[in-house]
PDB file of C-alpha atoms in Angstrom:
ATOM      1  CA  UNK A1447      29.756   6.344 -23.993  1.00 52.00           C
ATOM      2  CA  UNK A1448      33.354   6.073 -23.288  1.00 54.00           C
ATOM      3  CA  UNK A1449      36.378   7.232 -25.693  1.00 56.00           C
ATOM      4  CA  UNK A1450      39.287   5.401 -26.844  1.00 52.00           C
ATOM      5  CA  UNK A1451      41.103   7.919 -24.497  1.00 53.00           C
ATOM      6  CA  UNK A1452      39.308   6.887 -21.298  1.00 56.00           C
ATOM      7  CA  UNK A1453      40.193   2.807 -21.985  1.00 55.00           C
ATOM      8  CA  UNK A1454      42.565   1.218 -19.525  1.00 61.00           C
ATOM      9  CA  UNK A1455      44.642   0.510 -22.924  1.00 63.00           C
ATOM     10  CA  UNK A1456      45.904   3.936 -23.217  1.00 66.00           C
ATOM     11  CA  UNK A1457      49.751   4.690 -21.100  1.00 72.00           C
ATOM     12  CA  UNK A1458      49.218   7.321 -19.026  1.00 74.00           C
ATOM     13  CA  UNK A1459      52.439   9.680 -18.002  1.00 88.00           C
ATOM     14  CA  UNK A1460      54.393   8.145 -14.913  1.00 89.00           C
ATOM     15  CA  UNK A1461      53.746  11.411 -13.219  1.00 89.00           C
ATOM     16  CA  UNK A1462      50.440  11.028 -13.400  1.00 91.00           C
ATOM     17  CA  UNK A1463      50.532   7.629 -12.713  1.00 89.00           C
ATOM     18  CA  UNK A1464      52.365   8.640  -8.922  1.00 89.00           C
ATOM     19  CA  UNK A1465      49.909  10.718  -8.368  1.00 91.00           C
ATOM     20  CA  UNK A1466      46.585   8.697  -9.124  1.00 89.00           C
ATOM     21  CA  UNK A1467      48.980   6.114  -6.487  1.00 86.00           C
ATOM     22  CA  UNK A1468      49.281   9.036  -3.937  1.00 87.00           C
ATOM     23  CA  UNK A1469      45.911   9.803  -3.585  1.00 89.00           C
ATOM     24  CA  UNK A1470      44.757   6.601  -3.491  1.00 86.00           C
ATOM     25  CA  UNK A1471      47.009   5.659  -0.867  1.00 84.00           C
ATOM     26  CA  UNK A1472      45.476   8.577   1.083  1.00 86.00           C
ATOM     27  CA  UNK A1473      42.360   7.575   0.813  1.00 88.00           C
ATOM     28  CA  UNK A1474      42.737   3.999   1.346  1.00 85.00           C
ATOM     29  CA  UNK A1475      45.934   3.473   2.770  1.00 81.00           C
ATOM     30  CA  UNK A1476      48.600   1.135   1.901  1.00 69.00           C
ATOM     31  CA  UNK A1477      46.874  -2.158   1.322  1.00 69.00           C
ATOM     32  CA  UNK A1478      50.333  -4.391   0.851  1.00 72.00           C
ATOM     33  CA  UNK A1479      53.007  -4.250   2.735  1.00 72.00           C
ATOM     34  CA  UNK A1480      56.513  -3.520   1.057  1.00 77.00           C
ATOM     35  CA  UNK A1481      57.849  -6.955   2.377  1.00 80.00           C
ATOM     36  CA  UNK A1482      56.441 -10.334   2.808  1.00 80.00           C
ATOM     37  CA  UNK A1483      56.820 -12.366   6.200  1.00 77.00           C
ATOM     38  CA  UNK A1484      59.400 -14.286   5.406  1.00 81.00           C
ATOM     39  CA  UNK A1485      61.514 -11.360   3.921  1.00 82.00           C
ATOM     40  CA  UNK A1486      61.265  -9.736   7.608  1.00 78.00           C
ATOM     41  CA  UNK A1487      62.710 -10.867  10.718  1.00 72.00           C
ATOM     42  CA  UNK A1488      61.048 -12.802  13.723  1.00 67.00           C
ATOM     43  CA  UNK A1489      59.542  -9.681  15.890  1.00 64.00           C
ATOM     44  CA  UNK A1490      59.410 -10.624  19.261  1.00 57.00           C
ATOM     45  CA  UNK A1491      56.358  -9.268  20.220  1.00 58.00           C
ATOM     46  CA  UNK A1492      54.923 -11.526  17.813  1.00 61.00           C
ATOM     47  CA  UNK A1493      55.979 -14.891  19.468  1.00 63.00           C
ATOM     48  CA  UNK A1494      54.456 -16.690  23.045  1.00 69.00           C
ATOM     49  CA  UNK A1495      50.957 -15.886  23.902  1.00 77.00           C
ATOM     50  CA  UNK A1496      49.107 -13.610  25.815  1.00 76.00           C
ATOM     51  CA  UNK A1497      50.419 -14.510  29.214  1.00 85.00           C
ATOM     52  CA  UNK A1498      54.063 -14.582  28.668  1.00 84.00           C
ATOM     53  CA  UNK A1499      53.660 -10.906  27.607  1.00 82.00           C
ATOM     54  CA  UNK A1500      51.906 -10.426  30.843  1.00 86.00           C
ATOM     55  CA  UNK A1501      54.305 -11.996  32.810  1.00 85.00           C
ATOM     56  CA  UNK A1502      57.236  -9.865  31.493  1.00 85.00           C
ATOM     57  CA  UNK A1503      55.371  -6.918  32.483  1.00 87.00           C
ATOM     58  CA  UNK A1504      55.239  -7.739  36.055  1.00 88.00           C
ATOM     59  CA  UNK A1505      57.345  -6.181  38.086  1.00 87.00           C
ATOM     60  CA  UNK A1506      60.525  -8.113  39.826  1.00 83.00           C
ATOM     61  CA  UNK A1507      58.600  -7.402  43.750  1.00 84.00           C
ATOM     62  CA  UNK A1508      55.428  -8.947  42.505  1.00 78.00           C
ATOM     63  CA  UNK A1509      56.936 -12.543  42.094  1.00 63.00           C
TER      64      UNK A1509
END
């Protein structure tokens, strides 16, 4: 049986409320990320493929 004080209704206190957040981002992790895509900036590890990442780690002797 649950009680009117276990419903999802009822406000719980904000400190509370961090802390049920705080644990659950320990356990899980943070599932969103604070920004979207387009609010960040191109990273430039995320552009070209595969290869042209290889390529810049060759070194200037190999060709």
């Amino acid at each position: 049986m649950i009680s009117a004080a276990d419903s999802s209704d009822v406000p719980r206190p904000a400190a509370r409320r961090a802390r049920d957040a705080a644990r659950l981002a320990r356990i899980f992790g943070d599932t969103l990320p604070e920004t979207t895509r387009d609010e960040r900036g191109d990273d430039p590890d995320e552009r070209g493929s595969a290869d042209d990442w290889l390529r810049s780690q060759v070194p200037p002797h190999h060709g």
